[in-house]
XYZ file of C-alpha atoms in Angstrom:
783
model
C 21.454 -14.141 41.554
C 21.707 -10.570 42.770
C 25.428 -10.583 42.173
C 25.005 -11.946 38.679
C 22.429 -9.293 37.873
C 24.791 -6.555 38.971
C 27.653 -7.550 36.702
C 26.408 -6.022 33.392
C 25.629 -2.599 34.906
C 28.894 -2.016 36.751
C 31.210 -1.540 33.733
C 28.772 0.951 32.197
C 28.957 3.177 35.267
C 32.736 2.936 35.333
C 32.990 3.970 31.688
C 30.741 7.014 32.255
C 32.847 8.174 35.193
C 36.029 7.561 33.210
C 34.742 9.681 30.329
C 33.875 12.571 32.662
C 37.257 12.489 34.367
C 39.430 11.430 31.444
C 40.497 14.953 30.521
C 41.371 15.687 34.152
C 43.366 12.467 34.346
C 45.256 13.211 31.134
C 46.145 16.756 32.215
C 47.175 15.491 35.659
C 49.461 12.882 34.093
C 50.843 15.493 31.688
C 51.673 17.720 34.677
C 53.409 14.873 36.517
C 55.329 13.825 33.402
C 56.999 17.238 33.247
C 58.895 16.386 36.423
C 59.656 12.739 35.722
C 60.166 12.569 31.952
C 61.371 15.987 30.822
C 63.824 17.038 33.525
C 66.839 15.952 31.476
C 65.616 17.388 28.172
C 64.662 20.730 29.733
C 68.167 21.337 31.149
C 69.900 20.862 27.784
C 70.079 24.655 27.066
C 72.683 24.815 29.848
C 75.357 23.201 27.689
C 74.303 22.918 24.005
C 75.777 26.204 22.684
C 78.790 25.808 24.957
C 79.490 22.348 23.515
C 78.723 23.305 19.907
C 81.151 26.248 19.922
C 83.778 24.439 22.013
C 86.712 24.549 19.550
C 85.460 23.212 16.262
C 84.062 26.497 14.897
C 86.156 29.596 14.254
C 84.299 32.712 15.393
C 83.720 35.481 12.842
C 82.081 38.891 12.691
C 78.975 37.492 10.992
C 76.070 35.618 12.527
C 76.074 32.713 10.063
C 77.572 30.270 12.566
C 75.176 31.278 15.356
C 72.118 31.168 13.100
C 73.325 27.883 11.594
C 73.588 26.232 15.031
C 70.122 27.549 15.956
C 68.703 26.172 12.705
C 70.219 22.756 13.429
C 68.871 22.823 16.995
C 65.366 23.794 15.830
C 65.098 21.123 13.135
C 66.731 18.455 15.292
C 64.186 19.087 18.044
C 61.380 19.110 15.500
C 62.333 15.947 13.605
C 63.597 13.722 16.419
C 61.569 14.196 19.624
C 58.476 15.721 18.006
C 58.083 13.817 14.740
C 59.862 10.537 15.497
C 59.022 9.942 19.143
C 55.739 11.812 19.702
C 54.016 10.813 16.461
C 55.569 7.402 15.678
C 57.639 5.617 18.346
C 55.209 6.194 21.231
C 52.634 4.128 19.344
C 54.927 1.063 19.514
C 54.271 0.477 23.206
C 54.318 -3.003 24.733
C 50.890 -2.971 26.403
C 51.580 0.487 27.777
C 55.316 -0.023 28.444
C 58.122 1.621 26.494
C 61.883 1.444 26.075
C 64.435 -0.602 24.155
C 63.547 -3.864 25.882
C 59.841 -3.219 25.351
C 60.464 -3.110 21.581
C 62.536 -6.286 21.818
C 59.800 -7.975 23.862
C 57.228 -6.940 21.270
C 59.310 -8.496 18.483
C 59.833 -11.679 20.526
C 56.099 -12.290 20.665
C 55.433 -11.625 17.010
C 58.378 -13.528 15.542
C 59.210 -16.135 18.223
C 62.759 -14.987 18.708
C 62.486 -15.001 22.510
C 65.797 -15.249 24.356
C 64.203 -16.789 27.452
C 64.995 -20.512 27.637
C 61.768 -21.781 29.248
C 59.169 -20.254 26.930
C 55.917 -22.215 26.511
C 53.006 -22.226 24.111
C 50.783 -21.680 27.156
C 52.383 -18.247 27.604
C 50.927 -17.167 24.286
C 47.452 -17.606 25.768
C 48.069 -14.779 28.234
C 45.764 -11.813 27.773
C 48.777 -9.450 27.556
C 50.025 -11.405 24.551
C 46.797 -10.822 22.684
C 46.093 -7.298 23.878
C 48.460 -5.693 21.387
C 46.473 -7.055 18.486
C 48.628 -9.891 17.245
C 47.384 -10.714 13.802
C 47.392 -13.936 11.912
C 49.798 -14.726 9.148
C 47.040 -13.951 6.642
C 47.309 -10.250 7.484
C 51.011 -10.152 6.768
C 52.470 -9.190 3.436
C 54.807 -11.496 1.555
C 57.831 -9.524 2.736
C 56.575 -9.531 6.330
C 56.085 -13.306 6.321
C 59.493 -13.835 4.734
C 61.187 -11.619 7.305
C 59.425 -13.448 10.151
C 60.394 -16.909 8.899
C 63.991 -15.784 8.288
C 64.332 -14.527 11.856
C 62.810 -17.716 13.279
C 65.073 -20.018 11.227
C 68.458 -18.423 11.823
C 69.812 -18.418 15.366
C 72.552 -15.994 14.393
C 69.963 -13.340 13.492
C 68.198 -13.881 16.821
C 71.496 -13.372 18.633
C 72.200 -10.223 16.629
C 68.762 -8.906 17.580
C 69.504 -9.632 21.243
C 72.935 -7.977 20.996
C 71.334 -4.909 19.370
C 68.837 -4.660 22.236
C 71.643 -5.098 24.779
C 73.740 -2.347 23.148
C 70.807 0.065 23.345
C 70.194 -0.929 26.943
C 73.859 -0.504 27.894
C 73.961 2.943 26.317
C 70.936 3.922 28.434
C 72.911 2.785 31.486
C 75.867 4.816 30.212
C 73.549 7.792 29.887
C 72.642 7.209 33.536
C 76.306 7.836 34.360
C 76.903 10.803 32.040
C 73.660 12.790 32.323
C 73.904 13.544 36.074
C 77.564 14.511 35.615
C 77.050 16.956 32.740
C 73.736 18.369 34.043
C 75.017 19.135 37.548
C 78.427 20.330 36.314
C 76.823 22.671 33.758
C 74.428 24.068 36.355
C 77.272 24.735 38.800
C 79.400 26.363 36.070
C 77.319 29.524 36.479
C 79.438 30.299 39.537
C 82.165 31.410 37.095
C 80.394 34.705 36.546
C 80.511 35.679 40.221
C 84.083 34.749 41.150
C 87.588 34.873 39.765
C 88.946 32.150 37.501
C 91.297 30.874 40.208
C 88.516 30.627 42.789
C 86.158 29.019 40.300
C 88.646 26.289 39.459
C 88.768 25.148 43.080
C 85.017 25.443 43.715
C 83.336 24.069 40.581
C 84.394 20.396 40.754
C 83.984 19.947 44.554
C 80.542 21.597 44.416
C 79.420 19.337 41.559
C 80.742 16.236 43.367
C 79.003 17.220 46.608
C 75.670 17.617 44.806
C 76.119 14.259 43.035
C 76.903 12.448 46.307
C 73.855 14.054 47.919
C 71.707 13.050 44.912
C 72.716 9.376 44.998
C 72.534 9.224 48.804
C 68.852 10.212 48.617
C 67.921 7.387 46.245
C 67.070 4.822 48.920
C 64.264 7.077 50.192
C 62.471 6.704 46.865
C 61.218 9.392 44.504
C 57.706 9.350 45.998
C 58.922 11.297 49.061
C 60.160 14.266 47.030
C 58.395 13.523 43.751
C 55.730 16.156 44.336
C 58.467 18.787 43.930
C 59.659 17.503 40.558
C 56.968 18.968 38.328
C 56.941 22.447 39.980
C 60.744 22.658 39.687
C 60.758 21.751 35.979
C 57.783 24.021 35.224
C 59.512 26.899 37.027
C 62.678 26.201 35.041
C 60.840 26.042 31.707
C 58.986 29.293 32.435
C 62.284 30.852 33.462
C 64.243 29.934 30.314
C 61.336 30.762 27.989
C 60.842 34.186 29.639
C 64.591 34.905 29.398
C 64.443 33.740 25.768
C 61.583 36.116 24.914
C 63.405 38.983 26.651
C 66.636 38.329 24.726
C 64.804 38.017 21.400
C 63.079 41.382 21.695
C 65.966 43.174 23.428
C 68.904 41.967 21.344
C 67.781 40.653 17.942
C 64.083 40.303 16.960
C 65.142 38.987 13.525
C 66.566 35.791 15.001
C 63.455 33.935 13.787
C 65.011 33.951 10.317
C 67.449 31.277 11.522
C 64.594 28.748 11.640
C 64.937 28.410 7.880
C 66.786 25.194 6.914
C 68.779 27.282 4.442
C 70.975 28.426 7.350
C 72.019 24.819 7.968
C 73.355 24.651 4.432
C 75.181 27.990 4.822
C 76.601 26.831 8.160
C 78.065 23.585 6.791
C 79.300 25.290 3.624
C 81.214 27.912 5.593
C 82.519 25.831 8.509
C 82.981 22.522 6.601
C 84.776 19.964 8.822
C 84.537 22.143 11.933
C 80.787 22.485 11.451
C 80.370 18.744 10.988
C 82.349 18.044 14.166
C 80.257 20.583 16.098
C 77.162 18.453 15.412
C 78.326 16.289 18.339
C 77.566 19.243 20.626
C 74.356 20.244 18.837
C 72.790 16.804 19.286
C 72.856 17.360 23.058
C 69.678 19.396 22.543
C 67.787 16.092 22.304
C 69.394 14.326 25.247
C 66.614 12.936 27.382
C 64.254 12.421 24.431
C 64.398 8.636 24.885
C 62.857 9.144 28.353
C 59.546 9.933 26.621
C 59.424 6.337 25.420
C 61.248 4.659 28.320
C 58.924 6.151 30.983
C 55.754 5.489 29.011
C 54.630 2.837 31.509
C 54.159 5.435 34.262
C 51.962 7.716 32.167
C 49.915 7.588 28.979
C 50.734 8.353 25.363
C 48.395 11.349 25.244
C 49.709 12.931 28.449
C 53.343 12.686 27.273
C 52.424 14.090 23.856
C 50.525 17.041 25.363
C 53.325 17.888 27.812
C 55.991 17.916 25.112
C 54.051 19.535 22.285
C 52.459 22.389 24.247
C 54.928 23.038 27.087
C 58.428 21.579 26.652
C 58.922 22.063 22.905
C 57.940 25.780 22.682
C 59.857 26.580 25.897
C 63.056 25.004 24.543
C 62.721 26.734 21.153
C 62.280 30.143 22.836
C 65.272 29.460 25.103
C 67.570 28.552 22.201
C 66.347 31.492 20.116
C 67.001 33.845 23.049
C 70.563 32.554 23.471
C 71.186 32.933 19.739
C 69.805 36.471 19.818
C 72.174 37.424 22.629
C 75.211 35.753 21.031
C 74.462 37.409 17.682
C 75.287 40.749 19.330
C 78.225 39.441 21.377
C 79.916 37.017 18.979
C 83.316 38.670 19.311
C 83.670 37.708 22.987
C 84.853 34.122 23.136
C 84.117 33.974 26.883
C 80.438 34.331 26.034
C 80.629 31.088 24.078
C 82.712 29.376 26.746
C 80.428 30.233 29.664
C 77.327 29.383 27.667
C 73.796 29.786 28.997
C 74.358 32.022 32.035
C 75.969 34.858 30.089
C 72.652 35.430 28.287
C 70.797 35.747 31.615
C 70.274 39.353 32.798
C 72.727 40.087 35.601
C 70.067 40.976 38.201
C 68.490 37.516 38.153
C 71.553 35.305 37.640
C 71.699 33.970 41.193
C 68.010 32.921 41.336
C 68.376 31.327 37.899
C 71.511 29.501 39.076
C 69.622 28.022 42.050
C 66.677 26.966 39.863
C 69.096 25.446 37.330
C 70.781 23.328 40.025
C 67.410 22.044 41.234
C 66.336 21.317 37.637
C 69.612 19.455 36.990
C 69.038 17.326 40.083
C 65.485 16.520 38.947
C 66.684 15.670 35.437
C 69.392 13.428 36.859
C 66.868 11.745 39.149
C 64.735 10.748 36.158
C 67.587 9.020 34.298
C 68.805 7.279 37.496
C 65.310 5.911 38.157
C 65.090 4.852 34.503
C 68.404 3.005 34.860
C 67.052 1.096 37.866
C 63.964 0.180 35.865
C 65.859 -1.098 32.837
C 68.229 -3.161 35.029
C 65.161 -4.791 36.597
C 63.759 -5.585 33.136
C 67.062 -7.111 32.001
C 67.324 -9.181 35.182
C 63.758 -10.454 34.781
C 64.458 -11.512 31.198
C 67.641 -13.374 32.161
C 70.068 -10.809 30.733
C 71.550 -9.399 33.930
C 72.752 -10.974 37.199
C 70.203 -10.955 40.013
C 70.472 -7.841 42.188
C 68.656 -6.638 45.282
C 65.548 -4.717 44.238
C 63.823 -2.555 46.862
C 60.350 -1.187 46.126
C 60.287 2.309 47.597
C 56.570 2.889 47.116
C 53.623 0.654 47.939
C 51.432 2.551 45.450
C 53.663 3.008 42.393
C 54.999 -0.335 41.125
C 57.698 1.283 38.981
C 59.511 3.114 41.780
C 62.416 0.895 42.775
C 65.885 1.221 44.254
C 68.860 -1.062 43.528
C 71.710 -0.419 46.011
C 74.499 -2.067 43.993
C 73.634 -0.157 40.827
C 73.114 3.117 42.710
C 76.593 3.171 44.264
C 78.191 1.948 41.029
C 76.570 4.825 39.125
C 77.687 7.285 41.804
C 81.338 6.188 41.622
C 81.307 6.314 37.823
C 79.654 9.767 37.882
C 82.277 11.115 40.255
C 85.048 9.574 38.146
C 83.709 11.277 34.988
C 83.291 14.625 36.780
C 86.747 14.625 38.368
C 88.434 13.116 35.315
C 87.014 15.437 32.642
C 86.329 18.683 34.549
C 84.753 20.350 31.522
C 81.477 20.087 29.642
C 83.179 19.657 26.265
C 84.410 16.097 26.891
C 81.346 15.255 28.984
C 79.197 16.454 26.087
C 81.116 14.308 23.605
C 80.564 11.253 25.794
C 76.884 11.969 26.501
C 76.150 12.743 22.846
C 77.452 9.388 21.626
C 75.372 7.526 24.232
C 72.208 9.428 23.276
C 72.544 8.993 19.519
C 73.400 5.286 19.827
C 70.190 4.641 21.770
C 68.254 6.480 19.070
C 69.917 4.450 16.304
C 69.018 1.197 18.069
C 65.424 2.405 18.511
C 65.240 3.239 14.794
C 66.498 -0.228 13.807
C 64.072 -2.033 16.128
C 61.201 0.240 15.077
C 61.708 -0.664 11.423
C 61.176 -4.331 12.377
C 58.139 -3.435 14.487
C 56.571 -1.632 11.516
C 56.741 -4.807 9.415
C 56.293 -7.616 11.971
C 53.965 -6.029 14.525
C 52.066 -3.345 12.644
C 51.985 -5.387 9.412
C 52.796 -2.362 7.281
C 54.645 -2.359 3.985
C 58.344 -3.141 4.080
C 58.892 -0.024 1.948
C 57.445 2.099 4.759
C 59.963 0.521 7.157
C 62.801 1.231 4.694
C 61.621 4.850 4.379
C 61.542 5.180 8.181
C 65.032 3.786 8.723
C 66.452 5.721 5.746
C 65.024 9.103 6.810
C 65.693 9.002 10.554
C 68.665 6.656 10.285
C 70.514 9.005 7.920
C 70.020 11.957 10.293
C 71.174 9.901 13.258
C 74.108 8.459 11.304
C 75.288 12.023 10.574
C 75.236 12.885 14.269
C 76.737 9.499 15.185
C 79.715 10.053 12.885
C 80.284 13.530 14.359
C 80.271 12.045 17.866
C 82.423 9.032 17.041
C 85.166 11.195 15.514
C 85.713 12.583 19.034
C 86.565 9.164 20.413
C 89.757 10.353 22.113
C 88.071 13.503 23.457
C 85.599 11.773 25.740
C 83.467 9.683 23.370
C 85.376 6.551 24.454
C 83.593 6.585 27.835
C 80.120 5.370 26.707
C 81.776 2.819 24.399
C 83.851 1.448 27.289
C 80.809 1.361 29.597
C 78.700 -0.325 26.916
C 81.361 -2.973 26.285
C 81.651 -3.746 30.009
C 77.916 -3.954 30.649
C 77.279 -5.814 27.364
C 79.911 -8.396 28.305
C 78.298 -8.855 31.739
C 74.839 -9.215 30.206
C 75.849 -11.583 27.434
C 77.992 -13.789 29.704
C 75.128 -14.063 32.200
C 72.596 -14.817 29.480
C 74.873 -17.381 27.809
C 75.625 -19.142 31.100
C 71.958 -19.195 32.104
C 70.997 -20.636 28.716
C 73.639 -23.384 28.887
C 72.628 -24.248 32.440
C 69.003 -24.637 31.364
C 70.019 -26.811 28.395
C 71.913 -29.079 30.816
C 68.790 -29.367 32.995
C 66.684 -30.311 29.964
C 69.173 -32.920 28.754
C 69.481 -34.535 32.198
C 65.866 -34.525 33.336
C 64.498 -37.862 34.555
C 62.141 -40.001 32.493
C 58.545 -40.432 33.678
C 59.030 -44.193 33.293
C 61.600 -44.082 36.098
C 59.024 -42.435 38.358
C 56.275 -44.942 37.471
C 58.609 -47.831 38.221
C 59.077 -46.596 41.802
C 55.366 -46.681 42.635
C 53.305 -44.198 44.714
C 55.687 -44.382 47.698
C 58.670 -43.632 45.428
C 60.426 -46.533 47.147
C 60.950 -44.477 50.336
C 59.011 -43.359 53.407
C 56.644 -40.446 52.747
C 56.522 -38.130 55.774
C 54.074 -35.305 56.470
C 54.852 -31.944 54.990
C 55.334 -30.230 51.648
C 58.615 -30.450 49.783
C 59.021 -27.447 47.496
C 61.672 -28.121 44.854
C 62.729 -25.119 42.843
C 63.583 -25.799 39.218
C 63.936 -23.847 35.993
C 62.227 -26.660 34.072
C 58.643 -26.158 32.943
C 58.228 -29.877 32.131
C 59.815 -33.145 33.124
C 61.401 -34.232 36.407
C 64.596 -32.395 37.403
C 67.727 -34.432 38.106
C 67.897 -32.974 41.612
C 64.761 -34.949 42.560
C 66.227 -38.295 41.530
C 69.306 -37.397 43.558
C 67.106 -36.995 46.628
C 65.075 -40.146 46.125
C 68.119 -42.347 45.611
C 70.118 -40.931 48.535
C 67.571 -40.160 51.262
C 65.421 -42.692 53.173
C 62.362 -40.415 53.387
C 60.668 -37.585 51.531
C 57.586 -35.387 51.952
C 54.067 -36.666 51.333
C 53.361 -33.744 48.965
C 56.009 -32.650 46.476
C 55.733 -29.468 44.407
C 58.071 -28.686 41.507
C 58.060 -24.881 41.519
C 59.219 -22.813 38.554
C 59.197 -19.023 38.893
C 59.671 -17.608 35.410
C 59.465 -14.356 33.513
C 57.532 -14.002 30.284
C 58.149 -11.371 27.580
C 55.207 -9.165 28.560
C 55.256 -6.231 31.006
C 52.591 -7.624 33.329
C 50.803 -10.923 33.947
C 47.264 -10.669 35.272
C 46.826 -12.186 38.778
C 44.025 -14.299 37.275
C 46.637 -15.982 35.060
C 49.516 -16.111 37.547
C 49.855 -19.893 37.987
C 49.990 -22.917 35.741
C 49.290 -26.005 37.840
C 49.426 -29.658 36.822
C 50.299 -33.168 37.979
C 53.504 -35.103 37.568
C 52.562 -38.759 37.357
C 49.315 -40.382 38.617
C 47.094 -38.875 41.334
C 48.253 -41.133 44.148
C 51.859 -39.913 43.773
C 50.887 -36.452 45.100
C 53.420 -34.772 42.852
C 52.465 -31.366 41.441
C 54.054 -28.850 39.134
C 53.398 -25.161 39.666
C 54.678 -22.476 37.302
C 54.430 -18.901 38.611
C 54.573 -16.415 35.742
C 55.621 -12.781 36.054
C 56.040 -9.978 33.534
C 59.276 -8.023 33.368
C 57.641 -5.065 35.165
C 55.734 -7.102 37.765
C 56.378 -6.812 41.487
C 57.006 -10.141 43.219
C 54.905 -10.608 46.338
C 56.320 -11.208 49.798
C 57.034 -14.831 50.671
C 54.120 -15.446 53.046
C 51.545 -14.190 50.576
C 53.220 -16.107 47.756
C 53.176 -19.357 49.770
C 49.493 -18.865 50.513
C 48.690 -18.235 46.834
C 50.774 -21.267 45.856
C 48.926 -23.662 48.188
C 45.539 -22.193 47.216
C 46.345 -22.624 43.518
C 47.163 -26.326 44.042
C 43.975 -26.779 46.117
C 41.912 -25.048 43.435
C 43.508 -27.257 40.764
C 42.577 -30.383 42.758
C 38.989 -29.167 43.174
C 38.369 -28.053 39.600
C 40.564 -30.522 37.699
C 38.961 -31.215 34.348
C 40.688 -32.322 31.152
C 38.794 -29.830 29.010
C 40.058 -26.791 30.937
C 43.696 -27.757 30.709
C 46.331 -26.373 28.366
C 48.800 -28.909 26.968
C 52.482 -28.148 27.240
C 54.879 -29.312 24.582
C 56.317 -32.306 26.450
C 55.356 -35.490 24.665
C 57.440 -37.643 26.986
C 55.617 -36.679 30.177
C 52.255 -35.731 28.657
C 51.615 -33.177 31.385
C 48.593 -30.941 31.209
C 48.457 -27.615 32.993
C 45.544 -25.526 34.235
C 45.556 -21.751 34.549
C 44.826 -20.749 38.158
C 44.692 -17.210 39.514
C 45.895 -15.907 42.859
C 43.541 -16.341 45.824
C 42.703 -12.613 45.860
C 41.812 -12.571 42.157
C 39.732 -15.796 42.229
C 36.678 -14.774 44.260
C 34.930 -18.100 43.725
C 37.966 -20.250 44.409
C 39.229 -21.991 47.512
C 40.407 -19.766 50.372
C 42.912 -20.732 53.050
C 42.924 -19.623 56.679
C 45.849 -20.167 59.022
C 46.821 -19.748 62.684
C 43.459 -19.675 64.345
C 41.694 -17.481 61.774
C 38.803 -19.937 62.036
C 37.803 -22.762 64.360
C 40.207 -25.605 63.735
C 37.533 -28.192 64.434
C 35.978 -27.445 61.038
C 37.270 -29.295 57.993
C 37.388 -28.857 54.266
C 34.100 -27.321 53.166
C 32.013 -29.396 55.588
C 30.919 -29.357 59.211
C 32.306 -32.783 60.105
C 34.317 -32.835 63.346
C 38.034 -33.243 63.067
C 40.131 -35.394 65.348
C 41.699 -33.162 67.972
C 45.467 -33.100 68.057
C 47.579 -33.155 71.201
C 47.637 -29.699 72.802
C 51.224 -30.247 73.848
C 52.486 -29.281 70.394
C 51.640 -25.876 68.998
C 51.339 -26.159 65.251
C 49.954 -24.030 62.476
C 46.266 -24.694 61.932
C 45.121 -24.649 58.325
C 41.651 -24.778 56.829
C 40.431 -24.614 53.246
C 37.135 -22.830 52.600
C 35.380 -24.321 49.582
C 32.575 -22.382 47.826
C 29.100 -23.568 48.893
C 28.040 -24.284 45.331
C 30.982 -26.609 44.790
C 30.290 -30.345 44.683
C 33.360 -32.433 45.437
C 33.658 -36.199 45.652
C 35.392 -38.140 48.388
C 38.590 -38.634 46.409
C 39.033 -34.871 45.920
C 38.139 -34.251 49.564
C 40.747 -36.731 50.709
C 43.412 -35.154 48.502
C 42.565 -31.703 49.847
C 42.746 -33.042 53.395
C 46.239 -34.431 52.731
C 47.340 -31.095 51.303
C 45.912 -29.306 54.343
C 47.705 -31.625 56.777
C 50.916 -31.321 54.808
C 50.679 -27.533 55.025
C 50.124 -27.785 58.780
C 53.250 -29.907 59.128
C 55.268 -27.238 57.344
C 57.128 -26.617 54.100
C 60.713 -27.464 53.240
C 62.466 -25.550 50.469
C 64.924 -27.506 48.360
C 67.238 -25.221 46.424
C 69.908 -26.238 43.959
C 73.381 -24.824 44.529
C 74.912 -25.077 41.093
C 78.548 -25.180 40.078
C 78.781 -24.532 36.359
C 81.886 -25.692 34.501
C 82.747 -25.951 30.835
C 82.834 -29.593 29.802
C 85.984 -31.276 28.607
C 86.921 -30.490 25.041
C 85.411 -26.966 25.148
C 87.243 -24.140 23.428
C 89.354 -21.601 25.282
C 86.825 -18.776 24.907
C 84.015 -20.929 26.284
C 86.152 -21.959 29.257
C 86.943 -18.322 30.028
C 83.285 -17.282 29.692
C 81.887 -20.143 31.807
C 84.649 -20.991 34.301
C 85.699 -17.413 34.993
C 83.043 -14.954 33.817
C 79.761 -16.724 34.587
C 81.097 -18.384 37.745
C 82.265 -15.024 39.112
C 78.903 -13.365 38.349
C 76.954 -16.274 39.867
C 78.951 -16.230 43.101
C 78.555 -12.464 43.482
C 74.896 -12.130 42.511
C 71.795 -12.439 44.667
C 69.880 -15.675 45.062
C 66.288 -16.044 43.831
C 64.086 -13.324 45.327
C 61.682 -15.765 46.977
C 64.564 -17.567 48.723
C 66.045 -14.523 50.457
C 63.786 -14.608 53.530
C 63.219 -18.366 53.823
C 64.165 -19.598 57.332
C 67.471 -21.468 57.227
C 65.932 -24.321 59.238
C 63.448 -24.923 56.394
C 66.005 -24.751 53.591
C 68.048 -27.538 52.088
C 70.639 -26.707 49.459
C 71.918 -29.388 47.143
C 75.156 -28.928 45.261
C 75.220 -29.971 41.621
C 77.985 -29.662 39.056
C 76.833 -28.617 35.590
C 79.128 -29.689 32.774
C 77.934 -27.400 29.972
């Protein structure tokens, strides 16, 4: 009773503390976000003017071109990162998570266009599904309801939506290749001012490559080891460029503020015409890194990211660009000033310190996009759109800090190839600009759907959004695409390669699941065998992994018909991802029976969000057994959730992990408690022969729980089966295109998917299973 009386007062105290410390928390997160989110965006002054004036604009004695570029930079920074992302896009978070796939996940839940094959109605009961305020159809407008039904009816539109999300994702990965290359190369280019042209040519590229190799070699240590340096480095850099900007404004041209008028954009385009339009590909680099505000939203909060950008990053960048324009307005005759870019506007006495700070800032900015690439690969893999890769969690405290070796070394090789192959910021800028603007275009398209389907706003508001921002982005996109042969082909090539990998993997996974569904065994076949299944039932637990969320997989019938014995307890385990960022531990498992009680066949579905961390195997096994024990103890028809499977009529119960279910059954192993005690009672247990050392298992049932003899006996069998050990039955699939398939399908399945499957990692839970406890069964899938 004391515990129950304490429950109402606890949340009140927590809320009061939270209110007192909320402003401290927000400012702390805003400080941290400067190092993680804005490193890339803050280093853009290194190469924007250099790229804009590369060769497309003819220099003249007037300042119209310089003021025109500054005007474009100012309004681009104001409209895109500030207006679009800070005030609109950040509000479209997926329960606190951001990014292209977060928008796609949000749409999947509101319009049922999910690309995951084993989606269930039970998943829609998750608290994360409802937390974002999903409204009923009554709240939707006529156009919103029509759009929703159209998307749900036409598979082709669902595929187009998936392809759009994949293109945006692949361009982010491409940005992960190009951003470190251009940031580090631009930072190192400052060496040109302190050495001859011949010396600089032989130093610049090797120095940039050495820094890149060092940067990628440090990734396996995790950002948490050096993360405390990120924010101070970026803050120092922002203070540095803003102070230099203020100095240049007052020393060289105090009237540079006039260029903030949009009239100078018109004068710029009118005078430069085609050259000015083509230079927009360099100008748009001023917003590279803006998508990180949305992609890294899960590590911070909306308010902290807004405060950091609005009050620190935005004014610092504007002052830096104005200072460069002020300097160039008095030195526009010297073409070397345009070619060298940022460093020429730095006073000579402080160039070396600024160069060192710039290199550190470039490394920090590159680190942010590399970490973001790891994160988005993990999301794609969880949602079945990327082959399984090894994911290492580098921090026990921060769930988002991960390291993927295969991706890390692939990015490093591609970065070095771009650096050595291009050797100048012009072509690197062309490539990076196209990647950045494509991601923004995809975000705009998905956001217009979110406005109608998720926010239930007028379709005219969505049209206004896509027309206003889409037209600006289309202008920049066209200016970048026209430079296809001058470097812009790189992100397109990378996107095509990664998109092909993602789509082939997703297509093969989908076809494999469809084969499983079509070939699952009827429940009538199981009932005809009887409780013994027609074979000898031996002690132990047989854990059969399957992608099916209902029905009996064909692999089980293969076992029963070909082996003389099987385990006394059989668990069909499905580990699946759902289109939400996180699944609460209290809702982790769905547990149910397959067939009558005496068969001792159970189905357990472990659900994870695309940002969740999978537990280690021992803890997962313990949670799995406890969830089955808790299901046996508390099995009631009224607390079950039906799954759409009319043939098997299975009913599933939501069970939490053992740590989250304080009043549930607990399990102790290996002498944690006296093995003479039994399930929830003090009855003596028959002593086993001391000659054999075996794992001792005991279930602790809550004192208030009343269980009958049938439940007690079933729990005892489960306990004894756990003591005897677990065997893991894994399917080793060989997927082939069935006879009569078209040539393209044969190439995709027999070559593409088969190659990816053979070279990808196995399921994460199976990596550390002892080989003696594992049994792999080969099956040929004719899809």
